[in-house]
Coordinates of C-alpha atoms and ligand atoms in Angstrom, one line a residue:
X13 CA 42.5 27.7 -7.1
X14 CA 45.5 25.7 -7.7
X15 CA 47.7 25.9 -10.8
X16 CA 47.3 23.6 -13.4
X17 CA 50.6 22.2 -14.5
X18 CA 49.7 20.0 -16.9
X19 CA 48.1 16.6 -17.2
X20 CA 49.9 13.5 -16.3
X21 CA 50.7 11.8 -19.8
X22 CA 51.5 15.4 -21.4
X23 CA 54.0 15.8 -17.7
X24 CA 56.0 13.0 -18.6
X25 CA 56.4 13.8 -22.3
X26 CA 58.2 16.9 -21.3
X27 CA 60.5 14.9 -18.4
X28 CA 62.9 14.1 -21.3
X29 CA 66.0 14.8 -20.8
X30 CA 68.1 16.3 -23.7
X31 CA 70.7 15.1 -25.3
X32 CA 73.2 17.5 -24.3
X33 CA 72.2 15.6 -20.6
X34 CA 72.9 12.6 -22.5
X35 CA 75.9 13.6 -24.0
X36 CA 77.7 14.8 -20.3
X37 CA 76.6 12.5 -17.8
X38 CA 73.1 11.8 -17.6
X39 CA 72.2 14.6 -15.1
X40 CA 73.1 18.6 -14.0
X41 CA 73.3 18.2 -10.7
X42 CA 75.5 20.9 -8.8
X43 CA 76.7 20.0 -5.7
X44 CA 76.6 23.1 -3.7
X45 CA 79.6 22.1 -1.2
X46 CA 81.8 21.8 -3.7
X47 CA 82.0 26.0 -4.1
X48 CA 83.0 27.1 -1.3
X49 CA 84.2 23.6 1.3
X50 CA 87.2 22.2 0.0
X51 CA 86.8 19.1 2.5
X52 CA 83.6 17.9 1.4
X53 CA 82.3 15.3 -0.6
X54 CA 82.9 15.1 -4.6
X55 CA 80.0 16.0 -7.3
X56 CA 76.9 14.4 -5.7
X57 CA 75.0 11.6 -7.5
X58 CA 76.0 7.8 -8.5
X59 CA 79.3 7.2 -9.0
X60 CA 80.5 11.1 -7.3
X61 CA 81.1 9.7 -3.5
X62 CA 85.4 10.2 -4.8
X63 CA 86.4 13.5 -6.1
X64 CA 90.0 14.8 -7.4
X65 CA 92.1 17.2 -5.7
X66 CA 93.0 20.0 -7.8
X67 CA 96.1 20.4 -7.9
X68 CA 97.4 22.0 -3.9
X69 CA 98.7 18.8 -2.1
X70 CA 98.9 16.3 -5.0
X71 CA 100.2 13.8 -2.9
X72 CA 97.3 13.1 -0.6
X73 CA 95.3 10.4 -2.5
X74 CA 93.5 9.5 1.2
X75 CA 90.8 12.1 1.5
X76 CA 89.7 12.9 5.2
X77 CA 87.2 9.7 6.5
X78 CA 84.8 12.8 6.8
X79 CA 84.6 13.4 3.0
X80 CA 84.4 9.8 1.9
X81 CA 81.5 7.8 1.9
X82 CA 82.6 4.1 3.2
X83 CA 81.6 0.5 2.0
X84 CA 79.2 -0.6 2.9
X85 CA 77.9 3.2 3.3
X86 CA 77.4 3.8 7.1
X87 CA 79.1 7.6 7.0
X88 CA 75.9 10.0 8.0
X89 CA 75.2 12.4 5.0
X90 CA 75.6 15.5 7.9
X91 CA 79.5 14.3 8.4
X92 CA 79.7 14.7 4.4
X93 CA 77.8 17.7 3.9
X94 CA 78.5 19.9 7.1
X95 CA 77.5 23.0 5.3
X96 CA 73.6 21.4 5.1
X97 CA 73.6 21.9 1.1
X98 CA 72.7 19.0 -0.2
X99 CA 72.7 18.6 -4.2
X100 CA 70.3 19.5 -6.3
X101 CA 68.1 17.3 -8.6
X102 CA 67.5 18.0 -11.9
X103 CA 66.0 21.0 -13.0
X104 CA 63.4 21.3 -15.7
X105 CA 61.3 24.1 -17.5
X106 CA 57.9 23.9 -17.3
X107 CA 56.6 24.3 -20.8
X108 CA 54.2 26.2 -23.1
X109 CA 52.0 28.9 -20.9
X110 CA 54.2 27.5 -17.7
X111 CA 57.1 28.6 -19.2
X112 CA 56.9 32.0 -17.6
X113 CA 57.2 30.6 -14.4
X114 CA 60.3 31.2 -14.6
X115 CA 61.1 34.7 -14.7
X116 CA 57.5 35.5 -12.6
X117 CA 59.2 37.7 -9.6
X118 CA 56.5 36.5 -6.9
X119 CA 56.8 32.8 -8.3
X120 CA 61.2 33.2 -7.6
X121 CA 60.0 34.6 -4.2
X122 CA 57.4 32.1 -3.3
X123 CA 60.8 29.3 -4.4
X124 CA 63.0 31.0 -2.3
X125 CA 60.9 30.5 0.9
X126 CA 59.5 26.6 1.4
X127 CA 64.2 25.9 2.3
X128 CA 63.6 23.3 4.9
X129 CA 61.4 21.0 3.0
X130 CA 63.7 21.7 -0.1
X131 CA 66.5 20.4 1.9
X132 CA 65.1 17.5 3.5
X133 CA 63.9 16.1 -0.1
X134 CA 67.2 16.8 -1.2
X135 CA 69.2 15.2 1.9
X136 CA 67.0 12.0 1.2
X137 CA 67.5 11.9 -2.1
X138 CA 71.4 12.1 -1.7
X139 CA 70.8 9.1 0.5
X140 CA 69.3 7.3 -2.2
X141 CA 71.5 8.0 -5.0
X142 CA 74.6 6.5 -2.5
X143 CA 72.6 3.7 -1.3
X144 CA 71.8 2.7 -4.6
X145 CA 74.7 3.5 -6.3
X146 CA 76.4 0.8 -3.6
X147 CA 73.4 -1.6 -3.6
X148 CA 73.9 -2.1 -7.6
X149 CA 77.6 -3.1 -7.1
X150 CA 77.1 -5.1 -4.2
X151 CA 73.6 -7.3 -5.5
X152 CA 74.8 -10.4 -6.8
X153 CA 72.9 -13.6 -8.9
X154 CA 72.1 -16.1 -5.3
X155 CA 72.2 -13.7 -2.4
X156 CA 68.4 -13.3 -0.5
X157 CA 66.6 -11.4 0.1
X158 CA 66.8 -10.9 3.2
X159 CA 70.3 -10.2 3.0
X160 CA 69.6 -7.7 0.4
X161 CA 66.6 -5.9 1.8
X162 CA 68.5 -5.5 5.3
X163 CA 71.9 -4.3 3.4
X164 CA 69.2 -1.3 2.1
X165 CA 68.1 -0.6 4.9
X166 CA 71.1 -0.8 7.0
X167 CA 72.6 1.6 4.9
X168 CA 69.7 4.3 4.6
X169 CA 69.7 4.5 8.2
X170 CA 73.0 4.8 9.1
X171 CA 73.4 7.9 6.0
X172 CA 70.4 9.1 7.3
X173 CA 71.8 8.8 11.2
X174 CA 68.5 7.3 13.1
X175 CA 68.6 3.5 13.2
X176 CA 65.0 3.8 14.2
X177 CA 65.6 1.4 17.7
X178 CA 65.0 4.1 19.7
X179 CA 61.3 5.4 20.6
X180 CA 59.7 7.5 17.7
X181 CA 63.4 7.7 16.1
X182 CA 62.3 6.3 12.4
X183 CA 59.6 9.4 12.6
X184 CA 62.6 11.8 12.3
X185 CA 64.2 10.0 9.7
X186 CA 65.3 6.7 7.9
X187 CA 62.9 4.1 5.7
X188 CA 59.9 5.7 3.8
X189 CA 58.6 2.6 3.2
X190 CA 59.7 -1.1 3.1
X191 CA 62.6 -2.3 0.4
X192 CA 60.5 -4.2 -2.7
X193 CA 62.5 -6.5 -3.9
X194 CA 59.9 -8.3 -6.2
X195 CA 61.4 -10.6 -9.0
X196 CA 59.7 -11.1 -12.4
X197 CA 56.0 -11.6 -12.6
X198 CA 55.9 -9.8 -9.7
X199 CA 55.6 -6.1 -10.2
X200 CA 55.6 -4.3 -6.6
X201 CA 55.1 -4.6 -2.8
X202 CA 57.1 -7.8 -1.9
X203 CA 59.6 -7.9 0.4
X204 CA 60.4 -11.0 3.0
X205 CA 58.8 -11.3 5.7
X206 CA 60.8 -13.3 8.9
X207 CA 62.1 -17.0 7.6
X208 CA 62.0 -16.2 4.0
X209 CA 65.0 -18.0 2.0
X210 CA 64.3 -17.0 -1.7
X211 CA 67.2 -16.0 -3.2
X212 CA 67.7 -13.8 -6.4
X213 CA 68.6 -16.1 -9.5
X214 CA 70.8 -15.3 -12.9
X215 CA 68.1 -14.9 -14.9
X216 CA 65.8 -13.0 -12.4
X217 CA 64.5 -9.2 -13.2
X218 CA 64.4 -7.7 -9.8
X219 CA 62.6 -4.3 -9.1
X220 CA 64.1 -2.6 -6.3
X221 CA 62.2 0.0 -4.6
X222 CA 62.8 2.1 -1.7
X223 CA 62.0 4.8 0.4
X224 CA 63.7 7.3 2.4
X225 CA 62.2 10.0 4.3
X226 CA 63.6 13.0 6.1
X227 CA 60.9 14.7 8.7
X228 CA 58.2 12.9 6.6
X229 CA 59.7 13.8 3.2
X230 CA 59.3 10.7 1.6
X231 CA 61.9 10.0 -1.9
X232 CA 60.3 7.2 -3.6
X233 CA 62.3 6.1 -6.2
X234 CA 63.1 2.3 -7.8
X235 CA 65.3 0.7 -10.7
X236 CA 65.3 -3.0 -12.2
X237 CA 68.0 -5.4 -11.9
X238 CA 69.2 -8.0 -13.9
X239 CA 72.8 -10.2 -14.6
X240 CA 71.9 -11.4 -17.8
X241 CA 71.6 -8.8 -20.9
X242 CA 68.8 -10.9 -22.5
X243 CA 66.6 -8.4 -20.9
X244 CA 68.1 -5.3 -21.9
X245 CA 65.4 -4.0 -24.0
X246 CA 62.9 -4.5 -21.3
X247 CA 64.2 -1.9 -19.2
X248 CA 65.3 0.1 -21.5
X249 CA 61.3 0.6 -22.6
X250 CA 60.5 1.1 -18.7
X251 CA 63.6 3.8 -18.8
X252 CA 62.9 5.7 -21.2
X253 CA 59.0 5.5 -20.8
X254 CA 59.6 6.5 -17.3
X255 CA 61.3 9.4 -18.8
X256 CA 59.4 10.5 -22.0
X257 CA 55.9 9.3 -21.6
X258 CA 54.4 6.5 -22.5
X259 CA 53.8 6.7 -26.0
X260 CA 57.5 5.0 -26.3
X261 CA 57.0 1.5 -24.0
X262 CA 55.3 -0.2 -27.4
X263 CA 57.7 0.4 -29.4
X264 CA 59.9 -2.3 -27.7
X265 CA 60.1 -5.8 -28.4
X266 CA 62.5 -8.4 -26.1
X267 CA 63.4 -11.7 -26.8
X268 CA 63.7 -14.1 -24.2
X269 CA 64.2 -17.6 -24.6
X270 CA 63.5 -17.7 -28.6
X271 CA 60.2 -15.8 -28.2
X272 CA 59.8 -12.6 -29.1
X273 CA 57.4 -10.4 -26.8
X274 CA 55.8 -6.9 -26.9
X275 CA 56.4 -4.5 -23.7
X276 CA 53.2 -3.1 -22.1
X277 CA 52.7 -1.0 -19.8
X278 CA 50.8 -2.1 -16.8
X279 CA 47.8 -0.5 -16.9
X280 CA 46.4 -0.2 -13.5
X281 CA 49.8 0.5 -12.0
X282 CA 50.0 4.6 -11.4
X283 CA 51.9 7.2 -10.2
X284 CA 50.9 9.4 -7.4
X285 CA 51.2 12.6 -5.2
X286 CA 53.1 12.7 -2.2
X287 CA 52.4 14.5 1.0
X288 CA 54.4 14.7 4.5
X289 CA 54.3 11.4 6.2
X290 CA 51.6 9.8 3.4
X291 CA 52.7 8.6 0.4
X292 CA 50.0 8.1 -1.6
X293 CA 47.8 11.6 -1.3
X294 CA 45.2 10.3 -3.2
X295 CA 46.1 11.5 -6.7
X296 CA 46.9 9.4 -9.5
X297 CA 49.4 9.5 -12.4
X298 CA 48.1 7.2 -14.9
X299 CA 50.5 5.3 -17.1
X300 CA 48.2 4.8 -20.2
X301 CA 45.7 7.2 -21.3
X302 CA 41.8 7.4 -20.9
X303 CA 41.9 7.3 -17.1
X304 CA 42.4 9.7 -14.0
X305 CA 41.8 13.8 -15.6
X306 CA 43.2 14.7 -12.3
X307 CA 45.8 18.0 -12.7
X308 CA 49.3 18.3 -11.1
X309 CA 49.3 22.2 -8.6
X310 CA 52.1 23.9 -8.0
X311 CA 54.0 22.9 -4.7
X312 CA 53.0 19.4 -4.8
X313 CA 55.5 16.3 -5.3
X314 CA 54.4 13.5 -7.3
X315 CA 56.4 9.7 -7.8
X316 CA 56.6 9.2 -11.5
X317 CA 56.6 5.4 -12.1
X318 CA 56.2 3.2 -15.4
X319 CA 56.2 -0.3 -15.0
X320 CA 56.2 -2.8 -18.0
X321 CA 55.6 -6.2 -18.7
X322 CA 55.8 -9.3 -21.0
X323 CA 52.6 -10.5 -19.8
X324 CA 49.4 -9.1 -19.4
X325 CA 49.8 -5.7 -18.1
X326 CA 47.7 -6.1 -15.8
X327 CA 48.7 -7.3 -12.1
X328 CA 46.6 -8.6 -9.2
X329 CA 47.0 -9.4 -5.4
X330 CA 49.0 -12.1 -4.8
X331 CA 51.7 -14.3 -2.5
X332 CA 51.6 -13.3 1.7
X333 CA 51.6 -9.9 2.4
X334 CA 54.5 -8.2 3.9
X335 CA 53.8 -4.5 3.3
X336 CA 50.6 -2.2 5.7
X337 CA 50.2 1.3 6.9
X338 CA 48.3 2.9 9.4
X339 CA 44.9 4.9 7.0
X340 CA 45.2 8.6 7.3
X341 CA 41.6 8.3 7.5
X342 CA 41.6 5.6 10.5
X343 CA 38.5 5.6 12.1
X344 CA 38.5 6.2 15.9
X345 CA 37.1 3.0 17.0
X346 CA 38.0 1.4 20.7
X347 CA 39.9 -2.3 19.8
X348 CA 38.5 -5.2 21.8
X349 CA 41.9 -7.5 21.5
X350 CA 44.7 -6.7 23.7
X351 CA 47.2 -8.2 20.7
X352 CA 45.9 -5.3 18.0
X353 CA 46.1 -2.6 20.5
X354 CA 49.5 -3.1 21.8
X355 CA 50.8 -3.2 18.0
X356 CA 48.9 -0.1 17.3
X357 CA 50.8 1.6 19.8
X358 CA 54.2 0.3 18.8
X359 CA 53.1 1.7 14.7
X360 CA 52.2 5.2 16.2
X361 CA 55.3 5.5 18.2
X362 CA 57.7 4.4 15.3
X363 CA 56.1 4.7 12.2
X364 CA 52.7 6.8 12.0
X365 CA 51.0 6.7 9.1
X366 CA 54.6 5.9 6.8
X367 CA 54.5 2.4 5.4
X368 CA 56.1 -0.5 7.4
X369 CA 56.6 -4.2 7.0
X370 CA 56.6 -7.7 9.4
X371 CA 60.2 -7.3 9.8
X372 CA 60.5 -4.0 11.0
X373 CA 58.0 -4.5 13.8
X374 CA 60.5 -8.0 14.5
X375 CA 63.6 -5.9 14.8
X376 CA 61.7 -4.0 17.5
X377 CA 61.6 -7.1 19.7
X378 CA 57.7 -7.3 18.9
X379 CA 56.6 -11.3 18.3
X380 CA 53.1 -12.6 17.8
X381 CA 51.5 -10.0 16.7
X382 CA 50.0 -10.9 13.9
X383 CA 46.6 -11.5 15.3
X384 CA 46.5 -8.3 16.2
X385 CA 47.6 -6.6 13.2
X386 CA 45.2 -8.6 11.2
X387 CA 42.5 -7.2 13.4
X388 CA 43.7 -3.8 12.6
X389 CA 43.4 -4.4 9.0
X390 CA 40.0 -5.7 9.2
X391 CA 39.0 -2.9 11.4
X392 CA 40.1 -0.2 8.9
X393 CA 42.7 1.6 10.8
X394 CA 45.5 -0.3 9.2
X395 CA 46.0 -0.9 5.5
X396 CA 47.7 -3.9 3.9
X397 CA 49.6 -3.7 0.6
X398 CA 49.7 -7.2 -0.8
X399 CA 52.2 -7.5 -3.8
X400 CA 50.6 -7.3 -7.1
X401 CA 51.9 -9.2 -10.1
X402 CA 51.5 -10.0 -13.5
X403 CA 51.0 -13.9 -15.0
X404 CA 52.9 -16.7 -13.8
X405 CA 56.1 -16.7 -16.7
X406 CA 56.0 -13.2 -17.2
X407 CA 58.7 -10.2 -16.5
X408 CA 57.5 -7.0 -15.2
X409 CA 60.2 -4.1 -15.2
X410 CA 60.1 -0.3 -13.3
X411 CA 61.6 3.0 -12.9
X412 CA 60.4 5.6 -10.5
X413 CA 61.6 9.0 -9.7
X414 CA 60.3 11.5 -7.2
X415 CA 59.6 15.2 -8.7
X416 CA 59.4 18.5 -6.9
X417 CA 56.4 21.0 -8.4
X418 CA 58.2 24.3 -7.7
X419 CA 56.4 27.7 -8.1
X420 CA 59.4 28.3 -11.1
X421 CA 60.4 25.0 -12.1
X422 CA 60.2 21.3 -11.7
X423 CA 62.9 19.4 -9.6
X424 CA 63.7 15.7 -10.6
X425 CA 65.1 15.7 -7.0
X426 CA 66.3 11.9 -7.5
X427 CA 67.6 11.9 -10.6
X428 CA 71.6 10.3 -10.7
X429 CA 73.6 9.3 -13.6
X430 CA 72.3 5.7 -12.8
X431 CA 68.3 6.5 -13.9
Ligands
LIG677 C1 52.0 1.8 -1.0 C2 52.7 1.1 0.0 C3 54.0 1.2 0.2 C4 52.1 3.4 -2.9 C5 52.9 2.8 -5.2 C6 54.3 2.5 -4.9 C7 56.0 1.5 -4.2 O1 50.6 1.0 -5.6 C8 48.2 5.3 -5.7 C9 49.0 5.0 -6.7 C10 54.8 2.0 -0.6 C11 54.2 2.7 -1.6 C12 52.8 2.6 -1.8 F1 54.6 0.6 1.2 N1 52.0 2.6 -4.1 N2 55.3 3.3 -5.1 N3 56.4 2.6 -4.7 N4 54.7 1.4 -4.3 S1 50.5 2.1 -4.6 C13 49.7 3.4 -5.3 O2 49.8 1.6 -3.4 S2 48.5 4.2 -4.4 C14 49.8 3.9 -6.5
LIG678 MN1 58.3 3.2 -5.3
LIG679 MN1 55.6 5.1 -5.9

């Protein structure tokens, strides 16, 4: 029997953060290094990559190239951690009959094994934080997407140190799933596939959302962008619903363009559990009530995601898909066309069952291959994500974070000062 933890809706409620957080800067991270290795990196999170000396050798203001990450970031998170102690996310009580947890001897035993998955979440997550933290000041109004989604990904592999060319090297680590990049009505799942020349506008509201695994420890984290403040209260709704449950998201009106509209939350858009290599283990985490009565356990690791919208709140399939994985449940079936076997060897050699897109079977030399990947679709062993939006005019906003369920407290393992 597995440990109840708490119902989705009543979860997020309690994943606000206090305002003392508030008040310092937006998160409690330590940064392990910083106690006992002088050389290393600053306080981890957005904005950290620079810390001050104290005051021995005041007159070296160029750190070691070691300690420093580098723009655009390429330096490997091992060259900035050497100890292996990656920072911690945010740490939260459970509440009410949980709270004991805490204190519960076998439950601090039981946290003190499970080290190498604790690290790898956290080593991704410090990958995230940096790559973000970058890709917010570098993402400008009339850039493309393609430039931007490769910029992402350029820089999680190189911090993560596999650039995934080599046979079965993305399975160790890199991308946990394609870069979303999908702008207004559009809510999720779209990134370009080869040729694409969109590029993101002014008055665009981008989501960017990423993945980055380590050994199959997928963070799954996203923010919104925008350059023009009209949307403000749009993601500040998604923010802070993200973070306090959803009760808050109605509560917000924006006005764009002389209209005034309501934020709601899209309703069949959910959270979910993660496992190793899958990232979608098959529970939900509804963002409005009177769905899924599914419970959290103990040891699992969820993606908490809110998305809102000016529309309907409701998306649908829509625009060419860019985004498949390979079924956990793939049925062991012998492929008649040359095409879809060939590309189902090149997805179990480099990606298994972790999400993929067109382009990153491209930058592996592979060309016409879509016949054979649309065989694999229709043949159940390969699933397509198709992006899923909201009404033509509308603006859809999101914020996701990836949370650890540990036996004596929960980790908001990508939490920055950014989101
Ligand atoms: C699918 C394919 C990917 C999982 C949520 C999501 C981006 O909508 C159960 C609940 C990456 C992720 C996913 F390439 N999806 N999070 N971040 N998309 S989902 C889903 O398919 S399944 C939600
Ligand atoms: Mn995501
Ligand atoms: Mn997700």
């Amino acid at each position: 029997m597995g440990t109840t933890v708490g119902a989705a809706i009543v979860y997020l409620e309690k994943m606000k953060v206090s305002e003392e957080d508030k008040v310092s800067n937006g998160n409690n991270l330590v940064n392990e290094n910083s106690e006992d290795e002088e050389e290393e990196a600053g306080a981890p999170g957005v904005g950290a990559v620079k810390k001050k000396k104290k005051k021995k050798k005041p007159k070296k203001k160029n750190k070691s190239a070691a300690s420093t990450q580098s723009n655009p970031p390429r330096v490997p998170l091992d060259q900035l951690f050497p100890n292996g102690h990656f920072p911690v996310g945010e740490e939260c009580d459970y509440h009410d009959e949980n709270l004991k947890r805490n204190t519960d001897e076998e439950k601090r035993h039981l946290d003190r094994m499970n080290n190498d998955f604790l690290t790898d979440y956290r080593k991704g997550a410090e990958v995230h934080r940096q790559v973000r933290q970058w890709a917010q000041g570098w993402i400008k109004p009339d850039m493309s997407l393609t430039e931007i989604t490769e910029g992402i990904e350029n820089s999680v592999r190189a911090l993560t140190g596999h650039d995934g060319l080599t046979e079965g090297d993305s399975l160790l680590a890199g991308m946990g799933f394609p870069t979303g990049v999908s702008i207004n009505n559009c809510a999720a799942h779209y990134t370009p596939n080869a040729g694409n020349k969109i590029t993101v506008k002014q008055n665009d509201v981008m989501k960017v959302d990423f993945g980055v695994h380590v050994n199959g420890r997928i963070i799954d984290s996203a923010f919104t962008m925008t350059f023009n403040p009209v949307y403000d209260n749009l993601l500040a709704a998604v923010k802070d619903a993200t973070n306090t449950g959803i009760r808050t998201m109605e509560s917000y009106e924006v006005e764009i363009g002389g209209t005034t509209n309501q934020v709601k939350p899209i309703r069949n858009l959910n959270g979910h559990n993660i496992n190793q290599f899958q990232i979608h283990g098959g529970k939900s985490v509804p963002i409005v009530k009177g769905g899924d009565h599914t419970k959290m356990e103990e040891g699992e690791t969820f993606a908490i995601e809110t998305f809102g919208s000016t529309g309907k709140g409701y998306v649908r399939d829509d625009l060419e898909v860019s985004h498949y994985a390979r079924r956990i449940d793939a049925p062991n079936i012998s492929l008649r066309l040359t095409s879809a076997k060939n590309i189902l060897n090149v997805i179990n050699k480099n990606f298994g069952t972790l999400p993929f897109c067109r382009r990153y079977l491209d930058r592996l030399g592979q060309d016409k291959y879509l016949l054979g990947l649309n065989n694999l679709v229709a043949s159940g062993i390969v699933e397509a994500y198709p992006p899923l939006c909201d009404i033509k005019g509308s603006y859809t906003a999101q914020y996701e974070h990836t949370i650890l369920l540990r036996p004596t407290i929960k980790e908001v393992v990508s939490r920055g000062v950014d989101y």
